[in-house]
Amino acid sequence: MSYYFIAGNCGKVLVWPMDFSHWMNLKAILDELVQRGHEVTVLRTSASIFLDPQKSPGLKFESFSMSVSKDDLDKVFTMFVDVWIHEIPRDLCLPFSPLLKNVANELSDTYLRLCKDTVSNKQLMTKLQRSKFDVLFSDAIAPCRELIAELLQIPFLFSLCFSPGHKMEKYSGRFLVPPSYVPIILSRLGGQMNFMERVKNMMCMLYFDFWFQTFNEKKWSQFYSETLGRPTTLTETIGKAETWLIRFYWDLEFPRPTLPNVDYVGGLHCKLAKPLQKEMEDFVQISEEYSVVVFSLGSMNAMWLSTIHHGQPMKPLDRAIFWIEFIMCHKGAKHLRPLAHNLTWYQYHSLDVIGFLLASVAAIAFISIKSFLFFYQEAGRPGRWAVGGAGRTGASRGLPIPRAERWVLESVPLRLRCVLGRLEYFPRTGLRILVVF
C-alpha cells in the first residue's frame, strides 16, 4: 500500500548525468520515472556527447555552455578506456595503477573545470532554485552532483557500479568490505581466497586506500569548502547521499555484508529476449533437408545465472524507482543511513576503546607490580615481621618473647627456617628470633 501511495504523488527529479554507458543505465530509470508521471530534468552541458534531446522526448533537458569542449571530454574518456582495456588485465593491481592514476588526475581536473562552470552560472542556479526539485539523482562516478544538491538544499541519491578499490563505497558510503573474503575491485581475485591471495587482496586494499585517488580530493575539498562557505571534504559531502543503488546482483558478484540504505539493482536495464521472427521459426520447424545447429558456449551456466537473477520478489528497475519515490515522499531517508557517518575514523575502528582498555590493563598491572615490590621490600627489613605475632612484637625490639611465641618459633623446622627467614640475635637478652620475610 505504501508503494502505491508514494507512486501516486508525482515529483520533480533533477538529474546530473554521465556520458557513454553510464547514461544508458541512468536512462532506463529516467524513462520509467517519466512513464509514472514524474517530471525529469536533465542537466546537459555543451560538452555532452551522448545526451541527445531528440532521442529522449519524454525528458526535459536544461542545456548550458561551459569552457570544457566535447573534444576535451572525449579525449579524457578515450585515454581512460585505452588504459582500462590494455592495462587493467594484469595479474596484480599494483603494476597498472600509476597509469590509471595519471588518467584519473586528468579526469579529475576536467570535471573540476566543468563543476566550477556549473555552480558559477548564476542564471542556471537561480532557475534550478526556483524549480524546487524534490530530489537529485546521479551516477556517482564523477563529483559535483552532491555540491549542486547541497546548494539547492535537496536530498540526493546515487547509482553506482563500483569505484576503484571500493574507496568511495568504504569511506563515503561506509560500506562493509572485509578484505578476508571480499575481493577488492581490480585485484582479479575470487571470493574463496587462500593465504597468498588474501595477502595480495590486502596489498591492493592498502594501495587504493592510502595512495591512489580517483579524484584529487585536496582540490575538490578546497573547492567545496569555498563554495559552501564552511569547511568540508569531498568524502564527507558524498557521504550525505540518502541511498546507493548498486548496479550488480549476486548472480555475478560475491556475497558481502550490506547496509539498509544500499540496494543492489543489477540488470535493471536488461529487457526480455524477443522471440524469433515467424519466418525464421517456420524455417527451423519444417525444414526437412536442412537442419539448424545452435552452438553456444556456457549456455547452461547462463540459464542457471538467469534463473537466479529473475528469482527476485521485485524487479531491479521497480526497486530503483521505489527508492527514488520514497526519498521524494519523505524528503530523504536519514533513518536508513548508518550512524557510522557521525563517527571519526578512530571511533569507527574503535581505536579509542581499544586504547582505553589497553591503558586500563597496563595501569592495573603497573599498580599491582608496584604494590608487590613495596610489600616485598618492607617485609625484607630485619625485625619487620616476627613469627609469633602480627606486626612488631616484643622480640623484634630485643625484648623477651612470650612462651606461646617461643613455642611457635621452636616448632619451625631448621630447614624451613633457613628458607623462610633468618635468625636475629639480641645480645642483651641472648635470644635468637626467626624473622620471616
Coordinates of C-alpha atoms in Angstrom, one line a residue:
M1 CA 0.0 0.0 0.0
S2 CA 2.8 2.4 0.8
Y3 CA 4.4 1.8 -2.5
Y4 CA 1.3 2.7 -4.5
F5 CA 0.7 5.7 -2.3
I6 CA 4.2 7.0 -3.0
A7 CA 3.9 6.3 -6.7
G8 CA 0.7 8.3 -6.8
N9 CA 2.5 11.5 -5.8
C10 CA 4.3 12.8 -8.9
G11 CA 7.5 14.7 -8.2
K12 CA 10.3 16.7 -9.8
V13 CA 13.6 14.9 -10.4
L14 CA 16.9 16.7 -11.2
V15 CA 19.5 14.6 -12.9
W16 CA 23.3 15.1 -13.1
P17 CA 24.2 12.7 -15.9
M18 CA 27.3 11.0 -17.2
D19 CA 28.1 10.1 -20.8
F20 CA 28.6 6.7 -22.6
S21 CA 27.5 3.6 -20.8
H22 CA 26.7 5.4 -17.6
W23 CA 24.0 7.4 -19.4
M24 CA 22.5 4.1 -20.7
N25 CA 21.9 2.8 -17.2
L26 CA 20.5 6.1 -16.0
K27 CA 18.2 6.5 -19.0
A28 CA 16.5 3.2 -18.2
I29 CA 15.5 4.6 -14.8
L30 CA 14.6 8.0 -16.1
D31 CA 12.3 6.6 -18.8
E32 CA 10.4 4.6 -16.2
L33 CA 10.1 7.7 -14.0
V34 CA 8.5 9.6 -16.9
Q35 CA 6.2 6.7 -17.5
R36 CA 4.9 7.0 -13.9
G37 CA 4.2 10.7 -14.4
H38 CA 7.3 12.3 -12.8
E39 CA 8.9 15.4 -14.2
V40 CA 12.5 14.6 -15.0
T41 CA 15.0 17.4 -15.8
V42 CA 18.5 16.5 -17.1
L43 CA 21.4 19.0 -16.9
R44 CA 23.1 18.9 -20.3
T45 CA 26.4 20.7 -20.8
S46 CA 27.7 21.8 -24.1
A47 CA 30.4 19.1 -23.8
S48 CA 27.9 16.3 -23.7
I49 CA 28.5 13.5 -26.2
F50 CA 25.6 11.0 -25.8
L51 CA 22.9 13.2 -24.4
D52 CA 20.6 13.9 -27.4
P53 CA 17.3 15.6 -26.6
Q54 CA 15.9 14.3 -29.9
K55 CA 16.2 10.7 -28.8
S56 CA 14.6 11.3 -25.4
P57 CA 11.4 13.3 -26.0
G58 CA 10.0 12.4 -22.6
L59 CA 12.9 14.0 -20.7
K60 CA 13.3 17.7 -20.1
F61 CA 16.9 19.0 -20.8
E62 CA 18.4 22.1 -19.3
S63 CA 21.3 22.9 -21.6
F64 CA 24.1 25.4 -20.8
S65 CA 27.5 26.2 -22.1
M66 CA 30.9 25.9 -20.4
S67 CA 34.7 26.1 -21.1
V68 CA 35.2 22.4 -21.4
S69 CA 34.6 21.3 -25.0
K70 CA 33.5 17.9 -26.5
D71 CA 37.0 17.2 -27.7
D72 CA 38.4 17.7 -24.2
L73 CA 35.9 15.3 -22.7
D74 CA 36.2 12.8 -25.5
K75 CA 40.0 12.8 -25.2
V76 CA 39.9 12.1 -21.4
F77 CA 37.4 9.2 -21.9
T78 CA 39.4 7.8 -24.7
M79 CA 42.5 7.7 -22.6
F80 CA 40.5 6.1 -19.8
V81 CA 39.1 3.4 -22.0
D82 CA 42.5 2.7 -23.5
V83 CA 44.1 2.2 -20.1
W84 CA 41.2 0.2 -18.9
I85 CA 41.3 -2.2 -21.9
H86 CA 45.0 -2.6 -22.4
E87 CA 46.4 -2.2 -18.9
I88 CA 43.8 -3.5 -16.4
P89 CA 44.0 -7.2 -17.4
R90 CA 47.2 -7.9 -15.4
D91 CA 47.8 -10.3 -12.5
L92 CA 48.4 -7.7 -9.8
C93 CA 46.7 -4.4 -9.2
L94 CA 49.9 -2.5 -8.5
P95 CA 51.7 -2.5 -11.9
F96 CA 49.0 -0.7 -13.9
S97 CA 47.9 1.7 -11.1
P98 CA 50.4 4.5 -12.0
L99 CA 48.9 4.7 -15.5
L100 CA 45.4 4.6 -14.1
K101 CA 46.3 7.3 -11.6
N102 CA 47.5 9.6 -14.4
V103 CA 44.2 9.2 -16.3
A104 CA 42.3 9.7 -13.0
N105 CA 44.1 13.0 -12.4
E106 CA 43.3 14.2 -16.0
L107 CA 39.7 13.2 -15.5
S108 CA 39.6 15.0 -12.1
D109 CA 40.9 18.2 -13.5
T110 CA 38.5 18.2 -16.4
Y111 CA 35.4 17.6 -14.2
L112 CA 36.6 20.2 -11.7
R113 CA 36.6 22.8 -14.5
L114 CA 33.1 21.5 -15.5
C115 CA 31.8 21.8 -12.0
K116 CA 33.2 25.3 -11.4
D117 CA 31.5 26.5 -14.6
T118 CA 28.2 24.9 -13.5
V119 CA 27.9 26.3 -10.0
S120 CA 29.3 29.7 -11.1
N121 CA 26.5 30.0 -13.6
K122 CA 24.2 32.3 -11.6
Q123 CA 21.4 32.2 -14.1
L124 CA 21.3 28.4 -14.2
M125 CA 21.5 28.0 -10.4
T126 CA 18.7 30.6 -9.8
K127 CA 16.5 28.8 -12.3
L128 CA 17.1 25.5 -10.6
Q129 CA 16.5 27.0 -7.2
R130 CA 13.1 28.3 -8.3
S131 CA 12.1 25.0 -9.8
K132 CA 12.0 23.4 -6.3
F133 CA 13.1 19.9 -7.2
D134 CA 12.3 17.1 -4.8
V135 CA 15.4 15.0 -5.3
L136 CA 18.7 14.9 -7.3
F137 CA 19.6 11.6 -9.0
S138 CA 23.0 11.0 -10.5
D139 CA 25.7 8.5 -11.4
A140 CA 28.3 8.5 -8.6
I141 CA 31.3 8.1 -10.9
A142 CA 32.2 11.9 -11.1
P143 CA 31.8 14.6 -8.4
C144 CA 29.8 17.8 -8.4
R145 CA 26.3 16.4 -8.1
E146 CA 26.4 16.4 -4.3
L147 CA 27.5 20.0 -4.4
I148 CA 24.6 21.0 -6.5
A149 CA 22.2 19.2 -4.2
E150 CA 23.7 21.0 -1.2
L151 CA 23.3 24.4 -2.9
L152 CA 19.7 23.6 -3.8
Q153 CA 19.1 22.0 -0.3
I154 CA 17.5 18.9 -1.7
P155 CA 18.2 15.2 -0.9
F156 CA 20.2 13.2 -3.4
L157 CA 20.9 9.5 -4.2
F158 CA 23.4 7.7 -6.4
S159 CA 23.6 5.0 -9.0
L160 CA 27.0 3.2 -8.9
C161 CA 28.6 0.1 -10.2
F162 CA 31.9 0.4 -8.3
S163 CA 34.8 2.8 -7.7
P164 CA 38.5 1.7 -7.9
G165 CA 39.3 -0.3 -4.8
H166 CA 35.8 0.3 -3.4
K167 CA 37.3 3.5 -1.9
M168 CA 34.2 5.7 -2.4
E169 CA 31.9 3.0 -1.1
K170 CA 34.0 2.4 2.0
Y171 CA 34.8 6.0 3.1
S172 CA 31.7 7.9 1.8
G173 CA 29.0 5.2 1.9
R174 CA 30.5 3.3 4.9
F175 CA 30.1 0.1 3.1
L176 CA 31.5 -3.0 4.8
V177 CA 34.3 -4.6 2.7
P178 CA 36.2 -7.1 4.8
P179 CA 39.4 -8.0 2.8
S180 CA 39.4 -11.5 4.1
Y181 CA 36.6 -12.7 1.9
V182 CA 35.5 -9.7 -0.3
P183 CA 37.9 -9.3 -3.2
I184 CA 39.0 -5.7 -4.0
I185 CA 37.9 -4.4 -7.4
L186 CA 40.7 -4.7 -9.9
S187 CA 42.5 -7.3 -7.9
R188 CA 41.2 -10.1 -10.2
L189 CA 40.6 -12.4 -7.2
G190 CA 37.6 -14.5 -6.3
G191 CA 35.6 -14.8 -3.1
Q192 CA 37.4 -18.0 -1.9
M193 CA 41.0 -16.9 -1.3
N194 CA 44.0 -18.8 0.1
F195 CA 46.6 -17.2 2.3
M196 CA 48.7 -15.6 -0.5
E197 CA 45.6 -14.4 -2.3
R198 CA 44.4 -12.7 0.9
V199 CA 47.9 -11.1 1.2
K200 CA 47.5 -9.8 -2.4
N201 CA 44.0 -8.6 -1.6
M202 CA 45.2 -6.7 1.5
M203 CA 48.0 -5.1 -0.5
C204 CA 45.6 -3.9 -3.1
M205 CA 43.2 -2.5 -0.5
L206 CA 46.0 -0.6 1.3
Y207 CA 47.3 0.7 -2.1
F208 CA 43.9 2.1 -3.1
D209 CA 43.2 3.4 0.4
F210 CA 46.4 5.3 1.1
W211 CA 48.0 6.1 -2.3
F212 CA 45.5 6.0 -5.2
Q213 CA 43.0 8.8 -5.6
T214 CA 40.2 8.6 -8.2
F215 CA 39.9 12.4 -7.9
N216 CA 42.2 14.9 -6.4
E217 CA 40.5 15.1 -3.0
K218 CA 42.5 18.1 -1.8
K219 CA 41.4 20.3 -4.8
W220 CA 37.8 19.2 -4.6
S221 CA 37.6 19.6 -0.8
Q222 CA 39.0 23.1 -1.1
F223 CA 36.6 24.0 -3.8
Y224 CA 33.6 22.5 -1.9
S225 CA 34.6 24.5 1.2
E226 CA 34.9 27.7 -0.7
T227 CA 31.6 27.2 -2.5
L228 CA 29.5 26.1 0.6
G229 CA 31.2 28.7 2.9
R230 CA 32.1 26.1 5.5
P231 CA 35.0 23.6 6.0
T232 CA 34.1 20.3 4.4
T233 CA 35.6 17.5 2.4
L234 CA 34.7 15.7 -0.8
T235 CA 34.3 12.4 1.1
E236 CA 32.1 14.0 3.7
T237 CA 29.8 15.6 1.2
I238 CA 29.4 12.4 -0.9
G239 CA 28.6 10.6 2.3
K240 CA 25.4 12.6 2.7
A241 CA 23.7 10.6 -0.1
E242 CA 20.4 9.1 1.1
T243 CA 20.5 5.9 -0.8
W244 CA 23.0 4.0 -3.0
L245 CA 21.7 1.9 -5.9
I246 CA 24.5 -0.5 -6.8
R247 CA 24.3 -1.9 -10.3
F248 CA 25.2 -5.5 -9.7
Y249 CA 23.5 -8.5 -8.2
W250 CA 24.5 -11.8 -6.5
D251 CA 24.3 -13.8 -9.7
L252 CA 27.6 -12.4 -10.9
E253 CA 29.0 -10.9 -7.7
F254 CA 30.4 -12.3 -4.4
P255 CA 28.3 -12.0 -1.3
R256 CA 29.2 -9.3 1.2
P257 CA 27.6 -7.5 4.2
T258 CA 25.3 -4.6 3.2
L259 CA 23.6 -1.6 4.8
P260 CA 19.9 -0.6 4.9
N261 CA 20.4 2.4 2.6
V262 CA 22.0 0.2 -0.1
D263 CA 20.1 -1.7 -2.7
Y264 CA 21.5 -3.9 -5.5
V265 CA 19.7 -3.3 -8.7
G266 CA 21.9 -5.0 -11.2
G267 CA 20.2 -5.9 -14.5
L268 CA 17.7 -3.0 -14.3
H269 CA 18.5 -2.1 -18.0
C270 CA 18.0 -5.6 -19.3
K271 CA 15.0 -6.5 -21.3
L272 CA 13.3 -9.8 -22.1
A273 CA 14.6 -11.5 -25.2
K274 CA 12.4 -11.2 -28.3
P275 CA 11.1 -14.4 -29.9
L276 CA 12.3 -15.5 -33.3
Q277 CA 10.7 -13.9 -36.3
K278 CA 7.9 -16.1 -37.7
E279 CA 9.7 -16.8 -40.9
M280 CA 12.8 -18.0 -39.1
E281 CA 10.8 -20.1 -36.7
D282 CA 8.9 -21.8 -39.6
F283 CA 12.1 -22.5 -41.4
V284 CA 13.6 -24.2 -38.3
Q285 CA 10.5 -26.2 -37.6
I286 CA 9.5 -27.5 -41.1
S287 CA 13.0 -27.9 -42.6
E288 CA 13.5 -31.5 -43.8
E289 CA 16.6 -31.4 -46.0
Y290 CA 18.5 -29.0 -43.9
S291 CA 19.0 -28.7 -40.2
V292 CA 20.0 -25.9 -37.9
V293 CA 22.6 -26.4 -35.2
V294 CA 22.7 -23.9 -32.4
F295 CA 26.2 -23.7 -30.9
S296 CA 26.5 -21.9 -27.7
L297 CA 29.3 -21.9 -25.1
G298 CA 28.3 -21.6 -21.5
S299 CA 24.6 -21.7 -22.2
M300 CA 23.7 -23.9 -19.2
N301 CA 25.6 -21.6 -16.8
A302 CA 23.9 -18.6 -18.4
M303 CA 20.5 -20.2 -17.9
W304 CA 21.3 -21.0 -14.3
L305 CA 22.5 -17.4 -13.6
S306 CA 19.4 -16.1 -15.4
T307 CA 17.2 -18.2 -13.1
I308 CA 19.0 -16.7 -10.0
H309 CA 18.7 -13.2 -11.3
H310 CA 15.0 -13.5 -12.1
G311 CA 14.2 -15.1 -8.8
Q312 CA 13.7 -11.8 -7.0
P313 CA 10.5 -10.7 -5.3
M314 CA 10.7 -7.3 -7.1
K315 CA 12.3 -6.3 -10.3
P316 CA 15.5 -4.3 -10.0
L317 CA 14.1 -1.4 -12.0
D318 CA 11.0 -1.3 -9.8
R319 CA 13.2 -1.2 -6.7
A320 CA 15.2 1.7 -8.1
I321 CA 12.0 3.6 -8.9
F322 CA 10.7 2.8 -5.4
W323 CA 13.7 4.3 -3.6
I324 CA 13.6 7.5 -5.7
E325 CA 9.9 7.9 -5.0
F326 CA 10.4 7.0 -1.3
I327 CA 13.0 9.8 -0.9
M328 CA 10.8 12.3 -2.7
C329 CA 7.9 11.4 -0.5
H330 CA 9.8 11.5 2.8
K331 CA 12.2 14.3 1.9
G332 CA 15.1 12.0 2.4
A333 CA 15.9 8.7 4.2
K334 CA 18.0 9.8 7.2
H335 CA 16.7 6.9 9.3
L336 CA 18.4 4.4 6.9
R337 CA 21.8 6.0 6.9
P338 CA 24.3 4.2 9.3
L339 CA 25.4 6.1 12.3
A340 CA 29.0 5.4 11.3
H341 CA 28.7 8.7 9.4
N342 CA 28.7 10.5 12.8
L343 CA 31.9 8.9 14.0
T344 CA 35.5 9.9 13.4
W345 CA 37.9 7.5 11.8
Y346 CA 39.4 6.3 15.1
Q347 CA 35.9 5.9 16.7
Y348 CA 34.7 4.0 13.6
H349 CA 37.5 1.5 14.1
S350 CA 37.1 1.5 17.9
L351 CA 40.7 2.7 18.4
D352 CA 39.7 4.9 21.3
V353 CA 38.0 2.0 23.0
I354 CA 40.9 -0.4 22.4
G355 CA 43.4 2.3 23.7
F356 CA 41.3 2.8 26.8
L357 CA 41.2 -1.0 27.5
L358 CA 44.9 -1.4 26.9
A359 CA 45.6 1.6 29.2
S360 CA 43.4 0.2 31.9
V361 CA 45.1 -3.2 31.8
A362 CA 48.5 -1.5 31.8
A363 CA 47.5 0.7 34.8
I364 CA 46.2 -2.3 36.8
A365 CA 49.4 -4.3 36.0
F366 CA 51.6 -1.4 37.0
I367 CA 49.8 -0.8 40.3
S368 CA 49.9 -4.5 41.1
I369 CA 53.6 -4.8 40.4
K370 CA 54.4 -1.7 42.3
S371 CA 52.4 -2.8 45.3
F372 CA 54.0 -6.2 45.3
L373 CA 57.5 -4.7 45.2
F374 CA 56.7 -2.3 48.0
F375 CA 55.4 -5.0 50.4
Y376 CA 58.3 -7.3 49.4
Q377 CA 60.8 -4.6 50.3
E378 CA 59.1 -3.7 53.5
A379 CA 58.9 -7.4 54.5
G380 CA 62.6 -7.8 53.8
R381 CA 63.8 -5.4 56.5
P382 CA 65.3 -7.1 59.7
G383 CA 62.9 -7.4 62.5
R384 CA 59.9 -6.2 60.5
W385 CA 57.8 -9.3 60.9
A386 CA 58.1 -12.0 63.7
V387 CA 56.7 -15.4 63.6
G388 CA 55.0 -15.3 66.9
G389 CA 52.7 -12.3 66.2
A390 CA 51.4 -9.7 63.8
G391 CA 53.4 -6.5 63.3
R392 CA 56.3 -5.6 65.6
T393 CA 56.4 -7.8 68.6
G394 CA 58.5 -7.6 71.7
A395 CA 61.0 -10.0 70.3
S396 CA 61.6 -7.7 67.3
R397 CA 62.6 -4.9 69.7
G398 CA 65.1 -7.1 71.6
L399 CA 62.7 -7.9 74.5
P400 CA 61.9 -11.4 75.9
I401 CA 59.2 -13.1 73.8
P402 CA 56.2 -14.8 75.4
R403 CA 56.1 -18.5 75.9
A404 CA 53.4 -19.0 73.2
E405 CA 55.5 -17.2 70.7
R406 CA 58.7 -19.1 71.7
W407 CA 56.8 -22.3 71.2
V408 CA 55.8 -21.3 67.7
L409 CA 59.4 -20.4 66.9
E410 CA 60.8 -23.6 68.3
S411 CA 58.2 -25.6 66.3
V412 CA 59.6 -24.3 62.9
P413 CA 62.0 -26.9 61.4
L414 CA 65.6 -25.8 61.0
R415 CA 65.5 -26.3 57.2
L416 CA 62.3 -24.2 56.9
R417 CA 63.9 -21.5 59.0
C418 CA 66.8 -21.3 56.5
V419 CA 64.3 -20.9 53.7
L420 CA 61.7 -18.7 55.1
G421 CA 63.6 -16.5 57.4
R422 CA 66.8 -15.7 59.3
L423 CA 67.8 -15.6 63.0
E424 CA 68.1 -12.3 64.7
Y425 CA 70.4 -12.2 67.8
F426 CA 69.8 -9.9 70.7
P427 CA 72.9 -9.6 72.9
R428 CA 71.2 -8.2 76.0
T429 CA 68.7 -11.0 76.3
G430 CA 70.6 -13.7 74.5
L431 CA 67.5 -14.5 72.3
R432 CA 67.6 -15.8 68.8
I433 CA 64.4 -14.9 66.9
L434 CA 63.4 -16.3 63.5
V435 CA 62.2 -13.4 61.3
V436 CA 60.1 -14.4 58.3
F437 CA 60.0 -12.1 55.2

